Amino acid sequence: MPMPGTDRLARTTLFTPRLHALLRDHRGQDVFRLDADTVGVAGPALTDQILAARPATERERPTFKPLHGRSIPRTEASTVMRAIGRDVRAALKKPLPGDTDLTGEWPHVGHVHLRDLILGADPYRLRILMDRTLELTPKLTWTVIATGAALPRRLRPGAPVTSIAGLTADATTYSDRRYAMGLYRRAAAPVCFTVSTLVANAYWLGAPFDDGTPNEHILYESMRLLPPSWNILRNASPEYPALDDRIGTGDDVLLLPLLSHRDPELWDDPDTFRPERWAALDPDDHPGYLPFGHASERCWGRHMVMPLAGMLLDVLRADGVTVDPRQTTAKVPLAGLLGVDKVRLVRARP
């Protein structure tokens, strides 16, 4: 379904019906019932209270929920994130080839570029876990992981690979290799997926950009209109009815940045891409703005996503790339990672 007025360049963003219905029926509401046992929350004050009431449980953590029934301790999750963080910092230091061409269909082009830039040294059995088609079903992902884990050769300790791949070197049994490969996928793939989607969203919503507009403002505004993490689930918990009696004791709570990011009470001209608004706003404390989660539990990937997205924007902007003027619509499917699909980027004609 179309969402008019989401850009300034006569492009129409087509939200899948469920997302369109959320925006149509519940924008501006703080609490509302979604179904018999789920309450939606978009009001910034109650959102803050709910997210501060207790830490996320292991099943509510998006990246590090149990892996094939095996819990992932926070210490291990921290080790994994530090490893992928080292790999991202190393990738950012690499000079890009002079013939780098990022035109084509996004977010696919950006995803492949990031995969090769960050993880290009890793063996194929690991790099294949970055394939976007694995997002189709968890069963497909685990089939590929199981096949790779069953291969007789394993990564040698000390092999010249990425830090995140190095964590798989000590996995000697099939079960341990499958677990280690699952962690590799869980930690590395979201970085490539999120960054390429964020840049595709930014280009669709606002390109061409004014030369003086900072990348950070472009990205903050893109995440406002199309927040990659558009919902945050909290399972039923006794803390929540105590905060608001519209939440029942058995109700799960779905917090919705998708709505708070477009609330007309919180934003001037809420459906319009206006990166210049961020010259006077603080993304860390603006009410209802949650692109990287709540202050009580910020997304660990924040300090990887922003520099990588900024690097891609630098390349694209320097190369004079914009959205193909022949493309006037783009779809936003219902998925865990919110973004436009199949945006064609081309070099602008002089």
mmCIF file of C-alpha atoms in Angstrom:
data_model
loop_
_atom_site.group_PDB
_atom_site.id
_atom_site.type_symbol
_atom_site.label_atom_id
_atom_site.label_comp_id
_atom_site.label_asym_id
_atom_site.label_seq_id
_atom_site.Cartn_x
_atom_site.Cartn_y
_atom_site.Cartn_z
ATOM 1 C CA MET A 1 0.000 0.000 0.000
ATOM 2 C CA PRO A 2 1.352 3.478 -0.812
ATOM 3 C CA MET A 3 2.500 5.903 1.837
ATOM 4 C CA PRO A 4 2.253 9.334 0.183
ATOM 5 C CA GLY A 5 4.563 12.154 1.094
ATOM 6 C CA THR A 6 7.430 9.992 2.363
ATOM 7 C CA ASP A 7 9.900 11.651 0.008
ATOM 8 C CA ARG A 8 10.415 14.879 -1.877
ATOM 9 C CA LEU A 9 11.116 13.463 -5.316
ATOM 10 C CA ALA A 10 7.814 11.974 -6.537
ATOM 11 C CA ARG A 11 8.807 8.497 -5.438
ATOM 12 C CA THR A 12 6.141 6.279 -3.900
ATOM 13 C CA THR A 13 7.022 3.908 -1.077
ATOM 14 C CA LEU A 14 4.739 0.856 -1.054
ATOM 15 C CA PHE A 15 4.384 -0.662 2.386
ATOM 16 C CA THR A 16 3.108 -4.197 2.709
ATOM 17 C CA PRO A 17 -0.551 -4.163 3.891
ATOM 18 C CA ARG A 18 0.206 -4.956 7.560
ATOM 19 C CA LEU A 19 2.723 -2.140 7.849
ATOM 20 C CA HIS A 20 0.438 0.241 5.995
ATOM 21 C CA ALA A 21 -2.400 -0.660 8.385
ATOM 22 C CA LEU A 22 -0.223 0.069 11.418
ATOM 23 C CA LEU A 23 0.637 3.504 10.069
ATOM 24 C CA ARG A 24 -2.926 4.213 8.973
ATOM 25 C CA ASP A 25 -4.724 3.037 12.106
ATOM 26 C CA HIS A 26 -2.365 3.622 15.031
ATOM 27 C CA ARG A 27 -0.026 6.502 14.322
ATOM 28 C CA GLY A 28 -0.277 9.029 17.155
ATOM 29 C CA GLN A 29 -1.634 6.461 19.635
ATOM 30 C CA ASP A 30 0.411 5.534 22.682
ATOM 31 C CA VAL A 31 -1.164 2.139 23.516
ATOM 32 C CA PHE A 32 -3.466 -0.060 21.435
ATOM 33 C CA ARG A 33 -4.450 -3.692 21.146
ATOM 34 C CA LEU A 34 -3.072 -5.650 18.200
ATOM 35 C CA ASP A 35 -4.629 -9.031 18.986
ATOM 36 C CA ALA A 36 -5.959 -11.071 21.910
ATOM 37 C CA ASP A 37 -2.599 -11.318 23.683
ATOM 38 C CA THR A 38 -0.464 -8.530 22.184
ATOM 39 C CA VAL A 39 -0.510 -4.819 22.962
ATOM 40 C CA GLY A 40 1.207 -2.270 20.731
ATOM 41 C CA VAL A 41 3.029 0.647 22.319
ATOM 42 C CA ALA A 42 4.283 3.721 20.459
ATOM 43 C CA GLY A 43 4.120 6.459 23.099
ATOM 44 C CA PRO A 44 7.659 7.571 23.975
ATOM 45 C CA ALA A 45 7.145 7.871 27.737
ATOM 46 C CA LEU A 46 5.645 4.398 28.141
ATOM 47 C CA THR A 47 8.194 2.950 25.710
ATOM 48 C CA ASP A 48 11.002 4.291 27.913
ATOM 49 C CA GLN A 49 9.386 2.863 31.023
ATOM 50 C CA ILE A 50 8.865 -0.580 29.507
ATOM 51 C CA LEU A 51 12.403 -0.869 28.150
ATOM 52 C CA ALA A 52 13.887 0.347 31.420
ATOM 53 C CA ALA A 53 11.703 -1.957 33.560
ATOM 54 C CA ARG A 54 13.881 -5.043 33.063
ATOM 55 C CA PRO A 55 16.684 -6.296 30.801
ATOM 56 C CA ALA A 56 15.809 -8.218 27.670
ATOM 57 C CA THR A 57 15.643 -11.961 28.213
ATOM 58 C CA GLU A 58 17.763 -14.273 26.080
ATOM 59 C CA ARG A 59 14.769 -15.017 23.849
ATOM 60 C CA GLU A 60 14.080 -11.319 23.310
ATOM 61 C CA ARG A 61 17.611 -10.485 22.158
ATOM 62 C CA PRO A 62 17.460 -10.354 18.346
ATOM 63 C CA THR A 63 21.004 -11.526 17.589
ATOM 64 C CA PHE A 64 21.903 -13.698 20.534
ATOM 65 C CA LYS A 65 18.744 -15.647 21.293
ATOM 66 C CA PRO A 66 19.410 -19.392 21.896
ATOM 67 C CA LEU A 67 21.062 -21.134 18.969
ATOM 68 C CA HIS A 68 19.541 -24.559 18.276
ATOM 69 C CA GLY A 69 18.432 -24.710 21.914
ATOM 70 C CA ARG A 70 21.856 -23.702 23.256
ATOM 71 C CA SER A 71 21.993 -20.490 25.287
ATOM 72 C CA ILE A 72 24.547 -17.855 24.323
ATOM 73 C CA PRO A 73 26.016 -16.288 27.493
ATOM 74 C CA ARG A 74 26.518 -12.542 27.430
ATOM 75 C CA THR A 75 30.266 -13.048 27.867
ATOM 76 C CA GLU A 76 30.357 -15.133 24.683
ATOM 77 C CA ALA A 77 28.144 -12.656 22.847
ATOM 78 C CA SER A 78 30.558 -9.893 23.855
ATOM 79 C CA THR A 79 33.521 -11.889 22.536
ATOM 80 C CA VAL A 80 31.778 -12.430 19.204
ATOM 81 C CA MET A 81 30.859 -8.758 18.828
ATOM 82 C CA ARG A 82 34.381 -7.626 19.667
ATOM 83 C CA ALA A 83 35.671 -9.977 16.958
ATOM 84 C CA ILE A 84 33.382 -8.670 14.231
ATOM 85 C CA GLY A 85 34.143 -5.140 15.449
ATOM 86 C CA ARG A 86 37.859 -5.727 14.824
ATOM 87 C CA ASP A 87 37.047 -6.992 11.341
ATOM 88 C CA VAL A 88 34.953 -3.915 10.556
ATOM 89 C CA ARG A 89 37.700 -1.568 11.759
ATOM 90 C CA ALA A 90 40.227 -3.422 9.611
ATOM 91 C CA ALA A 91 37.921 -3.176 6.582
ATOM 92 C CA LEU A 92 37.453 0.561 7.068
ATOM 93 C CA LYS A 93 41.221 1.028 6.845
ATOM 94 C CA LYS A 94 41.475 -0.713 3.485
ATOM 95 C CA PRO A 95 41.831 1.570 0.453
ATOM 96 C CA LEU A 96 39.016 1.000 -2.007
ATOM 97 C CA PRO A 97 40.015 0.130 -5.577
ATOM 98 C CA GLY A 98 39.759 3.071 -7.920
ATOM 99 C CA ASP A 99 37.353 1.181 -10.168
ATOM 100 C CA THR A 100 34.825 0.374 -7.411
ATOM 101 C CA ASP A 101 31.360 0.384 -8.993
ATOM 102 C CA LEU A 102 28.396 0.401 -6.629
ATOM 103 C CA THR A 103 25.699 1.021 -9.216
ATOM 104 C CA GLY A 104 23.023 -1.626 -9.666
ATOM 105 C CA GLU A 105 20.227 -3.072 -7.580
ATOM 106 C CA TRP A 106 20.348 -2.248 -3.881
ATOM 107 C CA PRO A 107 20.547 -3.412 -1.154
ATOM 108 C CA HIS A 108 22.036 -6.459 -2.930
ATOM 109 C CA VAL A 109 25.005 -4.578 -4.432
ATOM 110 C CA GLY A 110 25.940 -3.012 -1.116
ATOM 111 C CA HIS A 111 25.584 -6.300 0.737
ATOM 112 C CA VAL A 112 27.927 -8.140 -1.636
ATOM 113 C CA HIS A 113 30.456 -5.301 -1.491
ATOM 114 C CA LEU A 114 30.493 -5.343 2.318
ATOM 115 C CA ARG A 115 30.673 -9.137 2.474
ATOM 116 C CA ASP A 116 33.753 -9.155 0.266
ATOM 117 C CA LEU A 117 35.330 -6.143 1.956
ATOM 118 C CA ILE A 118 34.952 -7.438 5.517
ATOM 119 C CA LEU A 119 34.941 -11.212 5.097
ATOM 120 C CA GLY A 120 36.688 -11.802 1.780
ATOM 121 C CA ALA A 121 39.556 -13.757 3.374
ATOM 122 C CA ASP A 122 37.278 -16.361 4.914
ATOM 123 C CA PRO A 123 36.695 -19.849 3.463
ATOM 124 C CA TYR A 124 33.697 -20.376 1.218
ATOM 125 C CA ARG A 125 31.825 -22.486 3.789
ATOM 126 C CA LEU A 126 31.650 -19.369 5.969
ATOM 127 C CA ARG A 127 31.204 -16.673 3.318
ATOM 128 C CA ILE A 128 28.227 -18.511 1.848
ATOM 129 C CA LEU A 129 26.435 -17.856 5.138
ATOM 130 C CA MET A 130 26.225 -14.200 4.092
ATOM 131 C CA ASP A 131 24.012 -15.008 1.085
ATOM 132 C CA ARG A 132 20.824 -12.905 1.230
ATOM 133 C CA THR A 133 18.726 -15.798 -0.084
ATOM 134 C CA LEU A 134 19.246 -17.558 3.247
ATOM 135 C CA GLU A 135 16.858 -14.999 4.720
ATOM 136 C CA LEU A 136 13.972 -16.786 2.978
ATOM 137 C CA THR A 137 13.595 -19.450 5.675
ATOM 138 C CA PRO A 138 15.500 -20.487 8.815
ATOM 139 C CA LYS A 139 15.391 -24.069 7.488
ATOM 140 C CA LEU A 140 17.452 -23.076 4.439
ATOM 141 C CA THR A 141 20.014 -21.311 6.643
ATOM 142 C CA TRP A 142 20.422 -24.327 8.877
ATOM 143 C CA THR A 143 20.693 -26.691 5.928
ATOM 144 C CA VAL A 144 23.663 -24.691 4.635
ATOM 145 C CA ILE A 145 25.216 -24.549 8.119
ATOM 146 C CA ALA A 146 24.736 -28.278 8.648
ATOM 147 C CA THR A 147 26.339 -29.035 5.279
ATOM 148 C CA GLY A 148 29.338 -26.823 6.021
ATOM 149 C CA ALA A 149 29.782 -28.261 9.507
ATOM 150 C CA ALA A 150 29.820 -31.796 8.084
ATOM 151 C CA LEU A 151 32.710 -31.102 5.704
ATOM 152 C CA PRO A 152 35.834 -32.993 6.801
ATOM 153 C CA ARG A 153 38.295 -30.096 6.753
ATOM 154 C CA ARG A 154 38.112 -27.454 9.430
ATOM 155 C CA LEU A 155 39.727 -24.065 9.849
ATOM 156 C CA ARG A 156 43.295 -24.277 11.112
ATOM 157 C CA PRO A 157 44.035 -22.302 14.296
ATOM 158 C CA GLY A 158 46.042 -19.250 13.258
ATOM 159 C CA ALA A 159 44.796 -19.298 9.654
ATOM 160 C CA PRO A 160 44.890 -15.838 7.967
ATOM 161 C CA VAL A 161 41.170 -15.157 8.224
ATOM 162 C CA THR A 162 38.944 -12.623 9.937
ATOM 163 C CA SER A 163 38.633 -12.455 13.710
ATOM 164 C CA ILE A 164 35.032 -13.656 13.566
ATOM 165 C CA ALA A 165 36.067 -16.671 11.467
ATOM 166 C CA GLY A 166 38.934 -17.374 13.855
ATOM 167 C CA LEU A 167 36.406 -18.110 16.594
ATOM 168 C CA THR A 168 35.366 -21.211 14.626
ATOM 169 C CA ALA A 169 38.911 -22.667 14.545
ATOM 170 C CA ASP A 170 38.698 -24.551 17.827
ATOM 171 C CA ALA A 171 35.390 -26.244 16.984
ATOM 172 C CA THR A 172 36.424 -29.890 16.587
ATOM 173 C CA THR A 173 33.113 -31.761 16.753
ATOM 174 C CA TYR A 174 30.244 -31.531 14.298
ATOM 175 C CA SER A 175 27.999 -30.024 16.985
ATOM 176 C CA ASP A 176 30.558 -27.382 17.921
ATOM 177 C CA ARG A 177 31.228 -26.498 14.274
ATOM 178 C CA ARG A 178 27.526 -26.096 13.618
ATOM 179 C CA TYR A 179 27.193 -23.841 16.674
ATOM 180 C CA ALA A 180 30.257 -21.779 15.717
ATOM 181 C CA MET A 181 29.018 -21.335 12.149
ATOM 182 C CA GLY A 182 25.632 -20.283 13.474
ATOM 183 C CA LEU A 183 27.301 -17.606 15.599
ATOM 184 C CA TYR A 184 29.289 -16.437 12.574
ATOM 185 C CA ARG A 185 26.058 -16.013 10.624
ATOM 186 C CA ARG A 186 24.271 -14.342 13.552
ATOM 187 C CA ALA A 187 27.013 -11.756 14.097
ATOM 188 C CA ALA A 188 28.384 -11.045 10.608
ATOM 189 C CA ALA A 189 25.296 -11.180 8.393
ATOM 190 C CA PRO A 190 23.295 -8.471 10.242
ATOM 191 C CA VAL A 191 26.151 -6.009 9.767
ATOM 192 C CA CYS A 192 26.106 -6.447 5.977
ATOM 193 C CA PHE A 193 22.309 -6.651 5.800
ATOM 194 C CA THR A 194 21.670 -3.597 7.984
ATOM 195 C CA VAL A 195 24.238 -1.289 6.418
ATOM 196 C CA SER A 196 23.278 -2.073 2.817
ATOM 197 C CA THR A 197 19.580 -1.682 3.650
ATOM 198 C CA LEU A 198 20.147 1.600 5.457
ATOM 199 C CA VAL A 199 22.042 3.083 2.509
ATOM 200 C CA ALA A 200 19.419 1.820 0.041
ATOM 201 C CA ASN A 201 16.709 3.435 2.187
ATOM 202 C CA ALA A 202 18.610 6.718 2.341
ATOM 203 C CA TYR A 203 19.055 6.882 -1.413
ATOM 204 C CA TRP A 204 15.443 6.012 -2.109
ATOM 205 C CA LEU A 205 14.139 8.604 0.334
ATOM 206 C CA GLY A 206 16.404 11.521 -0.456
ATOM 207 C CA ALA A 207 18.926 11.243 -3.304
ATOM 208 C CA PRO A 208 20.347 13.348 -4.798
ATOM 209 C CA PHE A 209 21.675 14.940 -1.608
ATOM 210 C CA ASP A 210 22.834 18.508 -1.163
ATOM 211 C CA ASP A 211 26.630 18.634 -1.106
ATOM 212 C CA GLY A 212 26.684 20.253 2.328
ATOM 213 C CA THR A 213 24.449 17.659 4.024
ATOM 214 C CA PRO A 214 26.483 15.470 6.410
ATOM 215 C CA ASN A 215 26.226 11.696 6.031
ATOM 216 C CA GLU A 216 25.159 11.406 9.667
ATOM 217 C CA HIS A 217 22.096 13.587 9.086
ATOM 218 C CA ILE A 218 21.139 11.572 6.004
ATOM 219 C CA LEU A 219 21.417 8.319 7.959
ATOM 220 C CA TYR A 220 19.548 9.573 11.033
ATOM 221 C CA GLU A 221 16.684 10.762 8.844
ATOM 222 C CA SER A 222 16.633 7.532 6.848
ATOM 223 C CA MET A 223 16.407 5.555 10.088
ATOM 224 C CA ARG A 224 13.582 7.787 11.237
ATOM 225 C CA LEU A 225 11.374 7.143 8.222
ATOM 226 C CA LEU A 226 12.424 3.518 7.670
ATOM 227 C CA PRO A 227 13.843 2.245 10.966
ATOM 228 C CA PRO A 228 15.674 -1.032 10.214
ATOM 229 C CA SER A 229 14.579 -2.339 13.632
ATOM 230 C CA TRP A 230 10.981 -1.242 13.353
ATOM 231 C CA ASN A 231 9.636 -3.222 16.332
ATOM 232 C CA ILE A 232 10.936 -4.440 19.690
ATOM 233 C CA LEU A 233 9.205 -7.407 21.329
ATOM 234 C CA ARG A 234 8.905 -7.874 25.066
ATOM 235 C CA ASN A 235 7.167 -11.005 26.305
ATOM 236 C CA ALA A 236 4.505 -10.807 28.993
ATOM 237 C CA SER A 237 6.018 -9.764 32.306
ATOM 238 C CA PRO A 238 4.526 -8.574 35.622
ATOM 239 C CA GLU A 239 6.355 -5.250 35.395
ATOM 240 C CA TYR A 240 4.264 -4.075 32.446
ATOM 241 C CA PRO A 241 0.665 -4.093 33.803
ATOM 242 C CA ALA A 242 2.023 -2.115 36.757
ATOM 243 C CA LEU A 243 3.117 0.612 34.340
ATOM 244 C CA ASP A 244 -0.161 0.830 32.396
ATOM 245 C CA ASP A 245 -3.437 -0.949 33.171
ATOM 246 C CA ARG A 246 -4.200 -1.299 29.460
ATOM 247 C CA ILE A 247 -1.550 -4.025 29.395
ATOM 248 C CA GLY A 248 -2.868 -7.332 30.748
ATOM 249 C CA THR A 249 -0.893 -9.852 32.788
ATOM 250 C CA GLY A 250 -0.681 -12.230 29.821
ATOM 251 C CA ASP A 251 -0.017 -9.618 27.142
ATOM 252 C CA ASP A 252 3.139 -9.502 25.082
ATOM 253 C CA VAL A 253 4.211 -5.947 24.246
ATOM 254 C CA LEU A 254 5.263 -4.868 20.768
ATOM 255 C CA LEU A 255 7.065 -1.521 20.880
ATOM 256 C CA LEU A 256 6.866 0.242 17.538
ATOM 257 C CA PRO A 257 9.515 2.764 16.471
ATOM 258 C CA LEU A 258 7.846 2.547 13.050
ATOM 259 C CA LEU A 259 5.051 4.657 14.568
ATOM 260 C CA SER A 260 6.902 6.847 17.058
ATOM 261 C CA HIS A 261 9.351 7.875 14.327
ATOM 262 C CA ARG A 262 6.422 9.386 12.374
ATOM 263 C CA ASP A 263 4.305 10.704 15.247
ATOM 264 C CA PRO A 264 3.161 14.241 14.328
ATOM 265 C CA GLU A 265 3.361 15.199 18.021
ATOM 266 C CA LEU A 266 7.081 14.424 18.011
ATOM 267 C CA TRP A 267 8.202 15.558 14.545
ATOM 268 C CA ASP A 268 7.601 18.526 12.264
ATOM 269 C CA ASP A 269 6.437 17.412 8.833
ATOM 270 C CA PRO A 270 6.805 13.767 9.925
ATOM 271 C CA ASP A 271 6.428 12.062 6.537
ATOM 272 C CA THR A 272 9.013 14.197 4.741
ATOM 273 C CA PHE A 273 12.704 13.368 4.362
ATOM 274 C CA ARG A 274 14.409 16.366 5.952
ATOM 275 C CA PRO A 275 17.976 15.526 7.016
ATOM 276 C CA GLU A 276 18.587 19.152 7.946
ATOM 277 C CA ARG A 277 16.351 18.654 11.012
ATOM 278 C CA TRP A 278 19.229 16.786 12.667
ATOM 279 C CA ALA A 279 21.356 19.922 12.844
ATOM 280 C CA ALA A 280 19.200 20.881 15.836
ATOM 281 C CA LEU A 281 18.223 17.445 17.216
ATOM 282 C CA ASP A 282 20.109 14.904 19.334
ATOM 283 C CA PRO A 283 19.542 11.343 18.076
ATOM 284 C CA ASP A 284 20.423 9.931 21.500
ATOM 285 C CA ASP A 285 17.681 11.648 23.465
ATOM 286 C CA HIS A 286 14.938 12.761 21.076
ATOM 287 C CA PRO A 287 11.617 11.331 22.377
ATOM 288 C CA GLY A 288 10.450 8.244 20.510
ATOM 289 C CA TYR A 289 13.596 7.906 18.366
ATOM 290 C CA LEU A 290 15.016 4.403 18.770
ATOM 291 C CA PRO A 291 17.100 3.399 15.739
ATOM 292 C CA PHE A 292 19.576 1.547 17.948
ATOM 293 C CA GLY A 293 17.337 0.609 20.842
ATOM 294 C CA HIS A 294 16.877 2.164 24.260
ATOM 295 C CA ALA A 295 19.522 3.928 26.338
ATOM 296 C CA SER A 296 19.331 1.053 28.829
ATOM 297 C CA GLU A 297 20.443 -1.484 26.214
ATOM 298 C CA ARG A 298 21.891 0.045 23.036
ATOM 299 C CA CYS A 299 22.497 -2.137 20.002
ATOM 300 C CA TRP A 300 26.072 -3.439 20.042
ATOM 301 C CA GLY A 301 26.338 -2.967 16.303
ATOM 302 C CA ARG A 302 25.838 0.796 16.349
ATOM 303 C CA HIS A 303 29.534 1.636 16.139
ATOM 304 C CA MET A 304 29.918 -0.631 13.121
ATOM 305 C CA VAL A 305 26.803 0.373 11.192
ATOM 306 C CA MET A 306 27.345 4.133 11.140
ATOM 307 C CA PRO A 307 30.995 4.165 9.906
ATOM 308 C CA LEU A 308 30.319 1.513 7.259
ATOM 309 C CA ALA A 309 27.199 3.281 6.015
ATOM 310 C CA GLY A 310 29.101 6.571 5.959
ATOM 311 C CA MET A 311 31.894 4.963 3.928
ATOM 312 C CA LEU A 312 29.419 3.680 1.337
ATOM 313 C CA LEU A 313 27.727 7.082 1.145
ATOM 314 C CA ASP A 314 31.109 8.730 0.578
ATOM 315 C CA VAL A 315 31.795 6.429 -2.382
ATOM 316 C CA LEU A 316 28.337 6.801 -3.885
ATOM 317 C CA ARG A 317 28.181 10.568 -3.477
ATOM 318 C CA ALA A 318 31.680 11.065 -4.901
ATOM 319 C CA ASP A 319 30.740 8.926 -7.898
ATOM 320 C CA GLY A 320 27.616 10.978 -8.652
ATOM 321 C CA VAL A 321 25.244 8.067 -8.073
ATOM 322 C CA THR A 322 21.497 8.559 -7.674
ATOM 323 C CA VAL A 323 18.258 6.581 -8.010
ATOM 324 C CA ASP A 324 17.339 5.622 -11.558
ATOM 325 C CA PRO A 325 14.823 8.353 -12.548
ATOM 326 C CA ARG A 326 12.751 5.720 -14.345
ATOM 327 C CA GLN A 327 12.004 4.016 -11.006
ATOM 328 C CA THR A 328 9.095 5.702 -9.252
ATOM 329 C CA THR A 329 7.981 3.007 -6.774
ATOM 330 C CA ALA A 330 9.726 0.698 -4.315
ATOM 331 C CA LYS A 331 8.229 -1.933 -2.034
ATOM 332 C CA VAL A 332 8.835 -2.342 1.695
ATOM 333 C CA PRO A 333 8.156 -6.004 2.514
ATOM 334 C CA LEU A 334 7.159 -7.291 5.942
ATOM 335 C CA ALA A 335 10.460 -8.474 7.378
ATOM 336 C CA GLY A 336 12.515 -8.191 10.526
ATOM 337 C CA LEU A 337 14.773 -5.661 8.810
ATOM 338 C CA LEU A 338 12.704 -2.822 7.381
ATOM 339 C CA GLY A 339 13.798 -1.488 4.038
ATOM 340 C CA VAL A 340 12.976 -0.841 0.412
ATOM 341 C CA ASP A 341 13.647 -3.681 -1.992
ATOM 342 C CA LYS A 342 15.287 -3.525 -5.422
ATOM 343 C CA VAL A 343 16.289 0.114 -5.679
ATOM 344 C CA ARG A 344 18.223 0.796 -8.892
ATOM 345 C CA LEU A 345 21.173 3.143 -8.444
ATOM 346 C CA VAL A 346 22.765 4.729 -11.509
ATOM 347 C CA ARG A 347 25.302 7.445 -12.225
ATOM 348 C CA ALA A 348 23.562 10.755 -12.736
ATOM 349 C CA ARG A 349 23.774 12.174 -16.220
ATOM 350 C CA PRO A 350 25.925 15.311 -16.454
#
